[in-house]
Tab-separated table of C-alpha atoms in Angstrom:
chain	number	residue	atom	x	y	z
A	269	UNK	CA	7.213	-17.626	-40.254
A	270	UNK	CA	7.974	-17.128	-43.896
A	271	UNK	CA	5.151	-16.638	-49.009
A	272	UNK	CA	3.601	-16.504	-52.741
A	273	UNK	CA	0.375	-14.988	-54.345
A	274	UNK	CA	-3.014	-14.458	-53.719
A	275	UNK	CA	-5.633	-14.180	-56.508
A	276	UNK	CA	-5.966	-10.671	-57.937
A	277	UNK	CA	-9.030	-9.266	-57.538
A	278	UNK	CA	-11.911	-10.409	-59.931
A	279	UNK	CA	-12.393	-8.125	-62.738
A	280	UNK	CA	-8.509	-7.066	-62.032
A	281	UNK	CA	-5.616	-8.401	-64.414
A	282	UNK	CA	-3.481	-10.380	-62.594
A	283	UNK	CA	0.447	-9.413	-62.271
A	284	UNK	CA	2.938	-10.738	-64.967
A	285	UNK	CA	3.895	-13.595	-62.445
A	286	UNK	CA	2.754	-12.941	-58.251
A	287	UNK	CA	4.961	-15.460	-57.377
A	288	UNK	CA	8.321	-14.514	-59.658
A	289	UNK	CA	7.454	-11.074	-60.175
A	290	UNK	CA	6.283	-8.142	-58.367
A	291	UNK	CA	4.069	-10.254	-55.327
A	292	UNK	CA	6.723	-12.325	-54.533
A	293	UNK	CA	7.141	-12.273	-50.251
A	294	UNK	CA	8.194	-15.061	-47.753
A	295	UNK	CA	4.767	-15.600	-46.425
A	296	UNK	CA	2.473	-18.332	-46.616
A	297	UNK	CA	-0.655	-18.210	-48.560
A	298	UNK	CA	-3.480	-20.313	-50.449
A	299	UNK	CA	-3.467	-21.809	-54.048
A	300	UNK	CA	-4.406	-19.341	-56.285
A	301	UNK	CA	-7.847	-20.232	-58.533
A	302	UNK	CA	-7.514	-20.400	-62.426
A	303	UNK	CA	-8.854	-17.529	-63.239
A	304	UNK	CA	-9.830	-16.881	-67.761
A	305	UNK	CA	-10.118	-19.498	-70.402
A	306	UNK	CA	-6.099	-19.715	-71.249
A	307	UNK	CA	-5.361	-23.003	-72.963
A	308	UNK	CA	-4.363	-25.895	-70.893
A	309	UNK	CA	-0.619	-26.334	-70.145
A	310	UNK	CA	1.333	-29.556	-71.122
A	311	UNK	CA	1.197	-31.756	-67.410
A	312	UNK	CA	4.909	-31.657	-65.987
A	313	UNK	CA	6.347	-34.308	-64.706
A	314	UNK	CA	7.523	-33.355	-60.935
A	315	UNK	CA	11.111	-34.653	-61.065
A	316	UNK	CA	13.200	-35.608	-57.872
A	317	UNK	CA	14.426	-31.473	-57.367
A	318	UNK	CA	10.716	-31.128	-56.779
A	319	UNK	CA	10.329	-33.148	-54.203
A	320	UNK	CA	13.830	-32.231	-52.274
A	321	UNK	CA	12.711	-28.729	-52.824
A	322	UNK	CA	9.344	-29.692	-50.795
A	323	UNK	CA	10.515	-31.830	-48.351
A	324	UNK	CA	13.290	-29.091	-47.650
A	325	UNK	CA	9.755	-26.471	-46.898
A	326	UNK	CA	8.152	-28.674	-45.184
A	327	UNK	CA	11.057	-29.717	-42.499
A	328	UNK	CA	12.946	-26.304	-42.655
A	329	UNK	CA	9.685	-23.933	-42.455
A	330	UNK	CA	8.448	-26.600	-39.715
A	331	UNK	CA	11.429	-26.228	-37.417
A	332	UNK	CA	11.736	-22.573	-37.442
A	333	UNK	CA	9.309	-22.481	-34.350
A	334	UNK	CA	11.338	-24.485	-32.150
A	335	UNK	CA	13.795	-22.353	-33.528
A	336	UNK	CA	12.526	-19.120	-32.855
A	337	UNK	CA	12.079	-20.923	-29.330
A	338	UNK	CA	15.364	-21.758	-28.281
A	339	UNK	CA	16.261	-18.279	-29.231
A	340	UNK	CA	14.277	-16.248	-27.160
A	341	UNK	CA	15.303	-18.323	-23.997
A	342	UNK	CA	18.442	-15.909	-23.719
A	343	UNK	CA	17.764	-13.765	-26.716
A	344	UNK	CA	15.143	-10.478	-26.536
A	345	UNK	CA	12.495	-11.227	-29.274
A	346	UNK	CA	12.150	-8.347	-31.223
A	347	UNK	CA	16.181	-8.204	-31.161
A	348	UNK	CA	16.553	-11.425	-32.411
A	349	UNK	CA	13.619	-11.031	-35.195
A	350	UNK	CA	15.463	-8.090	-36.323
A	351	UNK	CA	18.843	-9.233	-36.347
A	352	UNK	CA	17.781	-12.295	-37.744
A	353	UNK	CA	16.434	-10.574	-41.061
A	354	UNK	CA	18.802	-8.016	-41.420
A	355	UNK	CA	21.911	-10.507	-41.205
A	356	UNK	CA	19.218	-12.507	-43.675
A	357	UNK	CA	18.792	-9.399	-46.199
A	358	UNK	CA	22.517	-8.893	-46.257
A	359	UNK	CA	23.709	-12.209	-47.077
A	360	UNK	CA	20.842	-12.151	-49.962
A	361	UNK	CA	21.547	-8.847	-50.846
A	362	UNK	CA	25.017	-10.339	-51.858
A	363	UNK	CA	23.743	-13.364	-53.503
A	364	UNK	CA	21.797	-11.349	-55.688
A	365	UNK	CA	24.788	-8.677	-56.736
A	366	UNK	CA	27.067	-12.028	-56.960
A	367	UNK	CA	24.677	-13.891	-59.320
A	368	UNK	CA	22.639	-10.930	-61.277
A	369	UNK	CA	25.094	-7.762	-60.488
A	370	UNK	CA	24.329	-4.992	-58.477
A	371	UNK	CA	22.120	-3.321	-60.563
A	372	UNK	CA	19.671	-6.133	-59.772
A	373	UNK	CA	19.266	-4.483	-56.256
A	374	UNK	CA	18.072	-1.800	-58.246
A	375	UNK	CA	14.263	-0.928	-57.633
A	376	UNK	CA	12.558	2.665	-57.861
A	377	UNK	CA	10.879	4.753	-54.631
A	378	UNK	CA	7.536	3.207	-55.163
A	379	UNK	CA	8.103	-0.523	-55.406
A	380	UNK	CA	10.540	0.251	-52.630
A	381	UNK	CA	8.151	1.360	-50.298
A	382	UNK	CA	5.848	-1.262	-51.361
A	383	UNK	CA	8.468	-3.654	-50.250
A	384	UNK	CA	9.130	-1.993	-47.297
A	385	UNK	CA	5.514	-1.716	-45.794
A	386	UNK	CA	4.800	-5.632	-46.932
A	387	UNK	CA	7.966	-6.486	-45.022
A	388	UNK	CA	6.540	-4.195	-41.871
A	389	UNK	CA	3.709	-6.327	-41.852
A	390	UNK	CA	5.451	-9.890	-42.155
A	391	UNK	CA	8.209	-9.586	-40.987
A	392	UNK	CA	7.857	-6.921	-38.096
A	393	UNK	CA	3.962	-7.841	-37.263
A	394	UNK	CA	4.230	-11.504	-38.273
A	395	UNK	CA	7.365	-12.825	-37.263
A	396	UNK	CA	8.288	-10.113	-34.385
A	397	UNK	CA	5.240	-10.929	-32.622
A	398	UNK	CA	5.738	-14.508	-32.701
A	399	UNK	CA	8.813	-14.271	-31.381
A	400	UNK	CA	7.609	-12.025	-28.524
A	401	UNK	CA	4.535	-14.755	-27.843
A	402	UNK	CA	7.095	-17.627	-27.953
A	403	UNK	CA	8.626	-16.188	-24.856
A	404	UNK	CA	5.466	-17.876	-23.448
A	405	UNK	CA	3.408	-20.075	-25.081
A	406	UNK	CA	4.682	-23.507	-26.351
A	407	UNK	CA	6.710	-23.485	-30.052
A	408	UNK	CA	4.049	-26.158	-31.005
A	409	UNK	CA	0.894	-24.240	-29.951
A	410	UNK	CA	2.443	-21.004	-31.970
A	411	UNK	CA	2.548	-22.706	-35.249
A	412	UNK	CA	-0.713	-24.187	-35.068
A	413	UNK	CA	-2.328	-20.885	-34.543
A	414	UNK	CA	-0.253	-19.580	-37.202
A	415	UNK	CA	-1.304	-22.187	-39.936
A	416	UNK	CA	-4.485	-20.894	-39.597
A	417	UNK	CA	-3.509	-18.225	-41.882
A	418	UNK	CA	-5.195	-18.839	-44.888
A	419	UNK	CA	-8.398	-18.678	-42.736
A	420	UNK	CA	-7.879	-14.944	-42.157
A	421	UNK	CA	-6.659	-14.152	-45.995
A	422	UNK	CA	-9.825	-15.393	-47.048
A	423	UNK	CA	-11.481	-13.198	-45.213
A	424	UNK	CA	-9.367	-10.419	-45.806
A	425	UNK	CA	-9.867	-11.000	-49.590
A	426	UNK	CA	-14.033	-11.282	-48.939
A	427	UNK	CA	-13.323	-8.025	-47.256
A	428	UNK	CA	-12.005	-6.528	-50.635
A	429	UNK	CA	-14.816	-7.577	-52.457
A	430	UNK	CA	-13.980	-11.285	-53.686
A	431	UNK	CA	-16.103	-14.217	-53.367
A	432	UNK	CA	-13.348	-17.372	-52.647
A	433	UNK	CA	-16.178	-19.607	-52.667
A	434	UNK	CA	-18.480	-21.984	-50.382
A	435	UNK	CA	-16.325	-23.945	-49.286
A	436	UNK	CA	-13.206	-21.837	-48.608
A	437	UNK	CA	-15.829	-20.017	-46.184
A	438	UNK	CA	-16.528	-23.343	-45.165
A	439	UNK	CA	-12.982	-23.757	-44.164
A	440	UNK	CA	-13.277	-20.295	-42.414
A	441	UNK	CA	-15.918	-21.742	-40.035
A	442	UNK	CA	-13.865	-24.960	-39.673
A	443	UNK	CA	-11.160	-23.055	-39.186
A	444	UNK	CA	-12.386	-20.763	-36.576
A	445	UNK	CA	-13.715	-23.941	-34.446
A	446	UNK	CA	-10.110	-25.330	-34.224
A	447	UNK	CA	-8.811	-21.533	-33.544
A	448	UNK	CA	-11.654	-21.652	-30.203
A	449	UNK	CA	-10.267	-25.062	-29.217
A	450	UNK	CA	-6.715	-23.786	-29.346
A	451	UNK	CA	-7.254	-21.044	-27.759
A	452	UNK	CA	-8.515	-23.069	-24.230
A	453	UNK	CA	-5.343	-23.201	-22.581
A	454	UNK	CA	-4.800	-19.602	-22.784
A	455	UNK	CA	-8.480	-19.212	-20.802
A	456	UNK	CA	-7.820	-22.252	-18.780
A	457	UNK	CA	-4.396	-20.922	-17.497
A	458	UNK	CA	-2.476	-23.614	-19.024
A	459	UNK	CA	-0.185	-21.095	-20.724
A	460	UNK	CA	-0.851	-16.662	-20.940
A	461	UNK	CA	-3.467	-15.845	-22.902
A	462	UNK	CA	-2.082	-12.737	-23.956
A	463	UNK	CA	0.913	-14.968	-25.427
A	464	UNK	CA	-2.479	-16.753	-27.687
A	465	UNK	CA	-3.797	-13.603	-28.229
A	466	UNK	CA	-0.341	-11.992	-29.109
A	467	UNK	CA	-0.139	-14.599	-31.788
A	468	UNK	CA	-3.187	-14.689	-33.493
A	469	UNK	CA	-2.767	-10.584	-33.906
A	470	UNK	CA	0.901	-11.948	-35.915
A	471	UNK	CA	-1.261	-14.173	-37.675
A	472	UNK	CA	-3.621	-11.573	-38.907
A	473	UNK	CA	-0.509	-9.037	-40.077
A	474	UNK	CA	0.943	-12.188	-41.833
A	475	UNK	CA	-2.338	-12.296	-43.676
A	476	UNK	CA	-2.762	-8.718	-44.226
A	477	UNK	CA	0.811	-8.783	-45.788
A	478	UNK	CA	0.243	-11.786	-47.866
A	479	UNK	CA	-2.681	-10.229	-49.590
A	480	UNK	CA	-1.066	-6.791	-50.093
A	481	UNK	CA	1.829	-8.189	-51.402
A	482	UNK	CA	-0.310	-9.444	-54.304
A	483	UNK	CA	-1.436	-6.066	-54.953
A	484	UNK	CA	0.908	-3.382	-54.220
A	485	UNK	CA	4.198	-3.090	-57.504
A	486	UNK	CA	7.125	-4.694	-55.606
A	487	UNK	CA	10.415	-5.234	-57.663
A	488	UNK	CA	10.246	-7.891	-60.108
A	489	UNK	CA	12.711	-10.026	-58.917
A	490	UNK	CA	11.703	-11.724	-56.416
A	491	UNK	CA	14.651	-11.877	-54.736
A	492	UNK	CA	15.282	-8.526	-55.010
A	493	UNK	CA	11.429	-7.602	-53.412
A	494	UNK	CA	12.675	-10.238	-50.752
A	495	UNK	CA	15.887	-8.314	-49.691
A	496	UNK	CA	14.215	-4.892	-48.813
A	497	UNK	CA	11.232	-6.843	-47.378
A	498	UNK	CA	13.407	-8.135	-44.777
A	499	UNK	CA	15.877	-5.367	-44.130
A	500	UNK	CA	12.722	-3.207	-43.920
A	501	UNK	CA	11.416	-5.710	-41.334
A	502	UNK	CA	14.633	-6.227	-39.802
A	503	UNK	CA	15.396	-3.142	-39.058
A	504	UNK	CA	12.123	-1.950	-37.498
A	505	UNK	CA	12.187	-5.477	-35.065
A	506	UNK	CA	15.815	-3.637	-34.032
A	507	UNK	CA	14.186	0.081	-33.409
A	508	UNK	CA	10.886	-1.571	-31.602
A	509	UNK	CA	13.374	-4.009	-29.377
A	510	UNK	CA	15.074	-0.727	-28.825
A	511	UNK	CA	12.098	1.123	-27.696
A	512	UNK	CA	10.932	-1.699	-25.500
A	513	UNK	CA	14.265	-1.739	-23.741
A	514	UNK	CA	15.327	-5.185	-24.679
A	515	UNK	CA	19.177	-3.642	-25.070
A	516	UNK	CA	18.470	-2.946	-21.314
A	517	UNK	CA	20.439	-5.480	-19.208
A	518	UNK	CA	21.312	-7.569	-22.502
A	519	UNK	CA	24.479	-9.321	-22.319
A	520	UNK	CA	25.521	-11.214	-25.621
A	521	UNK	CA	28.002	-12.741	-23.508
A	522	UNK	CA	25.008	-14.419	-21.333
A	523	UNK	CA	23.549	-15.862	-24.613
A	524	UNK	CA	23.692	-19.999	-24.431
A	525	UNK	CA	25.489	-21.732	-27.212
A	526	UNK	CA	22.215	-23.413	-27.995
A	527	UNK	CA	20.254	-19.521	-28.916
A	528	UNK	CA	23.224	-18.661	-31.087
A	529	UNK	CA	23.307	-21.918	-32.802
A	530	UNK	CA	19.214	-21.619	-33.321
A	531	UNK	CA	19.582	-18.078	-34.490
A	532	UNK	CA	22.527	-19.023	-37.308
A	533	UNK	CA	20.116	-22.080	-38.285
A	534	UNK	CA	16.577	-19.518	-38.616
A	535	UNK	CA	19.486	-17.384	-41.111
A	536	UNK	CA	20.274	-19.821	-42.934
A	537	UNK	CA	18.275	-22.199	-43.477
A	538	UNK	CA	14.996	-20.377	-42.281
A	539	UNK	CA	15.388	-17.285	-44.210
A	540	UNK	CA	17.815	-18.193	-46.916
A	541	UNK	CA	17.801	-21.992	-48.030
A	542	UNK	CA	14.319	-22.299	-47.152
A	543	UNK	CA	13.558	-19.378	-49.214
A	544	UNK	CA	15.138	-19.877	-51.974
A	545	UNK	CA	14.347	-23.523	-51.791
A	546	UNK	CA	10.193	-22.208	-51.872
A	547	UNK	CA	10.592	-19.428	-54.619
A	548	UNK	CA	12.279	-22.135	-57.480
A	549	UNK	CA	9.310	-24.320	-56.461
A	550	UNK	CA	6.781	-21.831	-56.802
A	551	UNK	CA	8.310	-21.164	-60.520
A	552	UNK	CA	8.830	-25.382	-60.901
A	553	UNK	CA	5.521	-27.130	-59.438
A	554	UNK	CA	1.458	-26.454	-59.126
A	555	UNK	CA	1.332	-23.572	-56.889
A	556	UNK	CA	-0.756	-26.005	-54.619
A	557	UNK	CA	1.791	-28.477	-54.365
A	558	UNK	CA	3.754	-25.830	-53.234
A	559	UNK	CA	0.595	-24.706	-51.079
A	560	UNK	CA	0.458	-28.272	-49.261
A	561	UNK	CA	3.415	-26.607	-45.927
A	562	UNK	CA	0.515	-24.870	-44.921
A	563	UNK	CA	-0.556	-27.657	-43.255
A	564	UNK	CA	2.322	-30.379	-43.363
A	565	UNK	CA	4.536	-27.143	-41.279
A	566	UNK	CA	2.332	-27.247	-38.064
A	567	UNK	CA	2.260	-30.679	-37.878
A	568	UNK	CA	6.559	-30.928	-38.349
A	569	UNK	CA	6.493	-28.249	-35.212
A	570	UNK	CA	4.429	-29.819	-32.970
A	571	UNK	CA	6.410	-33.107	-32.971
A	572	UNK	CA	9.565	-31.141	-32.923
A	573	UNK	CA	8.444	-29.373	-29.954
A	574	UNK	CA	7.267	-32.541	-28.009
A	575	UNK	CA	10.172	-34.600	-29.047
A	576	UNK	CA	13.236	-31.735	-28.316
A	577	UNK	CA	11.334	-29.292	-26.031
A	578	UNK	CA	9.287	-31.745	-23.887
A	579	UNK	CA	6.407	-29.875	-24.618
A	580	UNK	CA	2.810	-31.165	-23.779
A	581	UNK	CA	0.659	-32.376	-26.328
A	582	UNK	CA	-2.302	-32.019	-24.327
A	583	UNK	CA	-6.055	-32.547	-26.012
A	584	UNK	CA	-6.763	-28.845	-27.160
A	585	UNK	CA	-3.674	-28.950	-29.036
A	586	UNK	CA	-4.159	-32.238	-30.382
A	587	UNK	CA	-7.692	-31.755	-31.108
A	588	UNK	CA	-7.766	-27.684	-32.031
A	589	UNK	CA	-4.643	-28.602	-34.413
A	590	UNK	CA	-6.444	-31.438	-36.448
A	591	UNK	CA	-9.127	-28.975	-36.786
A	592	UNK	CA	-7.099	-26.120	-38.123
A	593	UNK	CA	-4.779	-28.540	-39.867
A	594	UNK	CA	-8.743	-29.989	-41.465
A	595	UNK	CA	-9.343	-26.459	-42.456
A	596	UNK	CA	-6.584	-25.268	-44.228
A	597	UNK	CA	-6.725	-28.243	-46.393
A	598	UNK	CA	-10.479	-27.589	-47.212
A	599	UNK	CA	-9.920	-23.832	-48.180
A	600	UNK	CA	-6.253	-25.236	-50.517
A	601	UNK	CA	-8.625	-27.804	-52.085
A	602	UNK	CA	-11.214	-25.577	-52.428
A	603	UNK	CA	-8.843	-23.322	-54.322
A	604	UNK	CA	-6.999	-25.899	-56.506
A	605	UNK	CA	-10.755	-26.600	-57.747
A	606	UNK	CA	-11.442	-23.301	-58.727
């Protein structure tokens, strides 16, 4: 799992940029409404970086599931998480010194705390629990009770006094429907429930953490806010694997060639080029163009876990998915409109 702004608050000015500036996170998140009378912008043409850019979010994002999958086959999950985004921070971390100095890195006690509880909450909550539930519920099912995410920050942000709009809320109810279908295989015994339940509790952090980051200061580069989200993150995955007793037993030497090269591709790609790839398009293209691997990402891991994994595509999936999938494109279009 990895995210741009959500709408201030109305009646709150809105940051100098949430998606460049100080709300920029790896987490995914809705199309934020036009919000004032400012003066109509010049229509861009979307050249062919655009669309690499894009296709690179929608395949890369899509295939960290069955990533995150194949890893926890010989891997502990909160180890992995947590070495994933630490090794992930690091390599950033130098990217940013290389390309901007080291005073770049820079960033006071506040805005570092702000980055540090944001990246608690995706990257620890989020992506540590998924991790944990993919230890037993299919890669495919995971990310389509994930992509339900903008369901939840809608409610979140109703919950802080906003008013998204009829049919955002009718996405909610959409939404929820496809959440129940999904949901039956867990209370049919198909796969563990608490795996479904585990991941819908990830979903709900990732939420949480998408909306706070477009409130709380975070450093204003981007980059920068993106380095101590996920050492922050990182490095609590590392202390709660610890605590659990994942080191217990662990033998690196027992890891399969296939976990290693999964957790080298969810670095990489997942949390660098990926990244990277998502933060120039947020500053490039229509924040819901960008908005659209909300619901193209579920679909890219579901046939990557059928095709690679074998796994089942059975009707509650299928159907459940469409549903959710239906849902999150109601609530985008919903806030494109506004």
């Amino acid at each position: 799992m990895t995210s741009p702004a959500v709408d201030p608050a109305p009646g709150t000015p809105p940051a100098a940029d949430p998606t460049a500036g100080p709300t920029a996170a790896p987490a995914p998140d809705l199309a934020p409404g036009l919000r004032g009378a400012a003066p109509a912008k010049p229509v861009r043409r979307l050249g062919g970086a655009v669309w690499a850019a894009l296709a690179i979010v929608y395949v890369v994002w899509g295939s960290t599931y069955l990533g995150i999958r194949i890893v926890v086959d010989t891997v502990p999950p909160f180890l992995a998480s947590g070495a994933r985004f630490v090794t992930a921070a690091l390599l950033l971390a130098a990217l940013v010194a290389w390309r901007h100095g080291p005073a770049a890195l820079k960033v006071d006690r506040r805005r570092l705390g702000s980055a540090a509880l944001v990246g608690l909450l995706l990257i620890l909550g989020g992506n540590g629990l998924v991790n944990l539930a993919e230890t037993d519920v299919p890669s495919g099912l995971a990310a389509l009770l994930v992509a339900a995410v903008p369901v939840w920050v809608v409610l979140l942000r109703t919950a802080a006094g906003e008013r998204p709009g009829l049919g955002a809320y009718g996405g909610v109810l959409l939404g929820m429907a496809g959440l129940a279908v999904l949901t039956l295989p867990g209370l049919s015994g198909e796969v563990g429930l608490g795996g479904v339940l585990t991941v819908l509790a990830a979903a709900l952090l990732w939420s949480l953490g998408t909306v706070s980051s477009a409130r709380l200061p975070l450093p204003a580069n981007p980059f920068t806010a993106s380095v101590y989200e996920m050492l922050a993150g990182g490095l609590a995955g590392i202390v709660v694997g610890l605590i659990r007793g994942e080191h217990r037993g662990f033998d690196p030497g027992t890891v399969s060639t296939a976990s290693w090269a999964a957790l080298g591709y969810l670095v990489v790609f997942g949390s660098l080029i990926a990244f990277t790839a998502y933060a120039w398009l947020l500053q490039s293209a229509p924040v819901s163009l960008a908005a659209t691997y909300a619901y193209v990402n579920p679909v890219v891991a579901v046939l990557l876990g059928a095709l690679i994994l074998d796994e089942a595509l059975t009707w509650p999936i299928l159907l459940g998915g469409a549903i959710v999938v239906a849902a999150v494109c109601l609530i985008v279009s919903t806030e494109r409109r506004r």
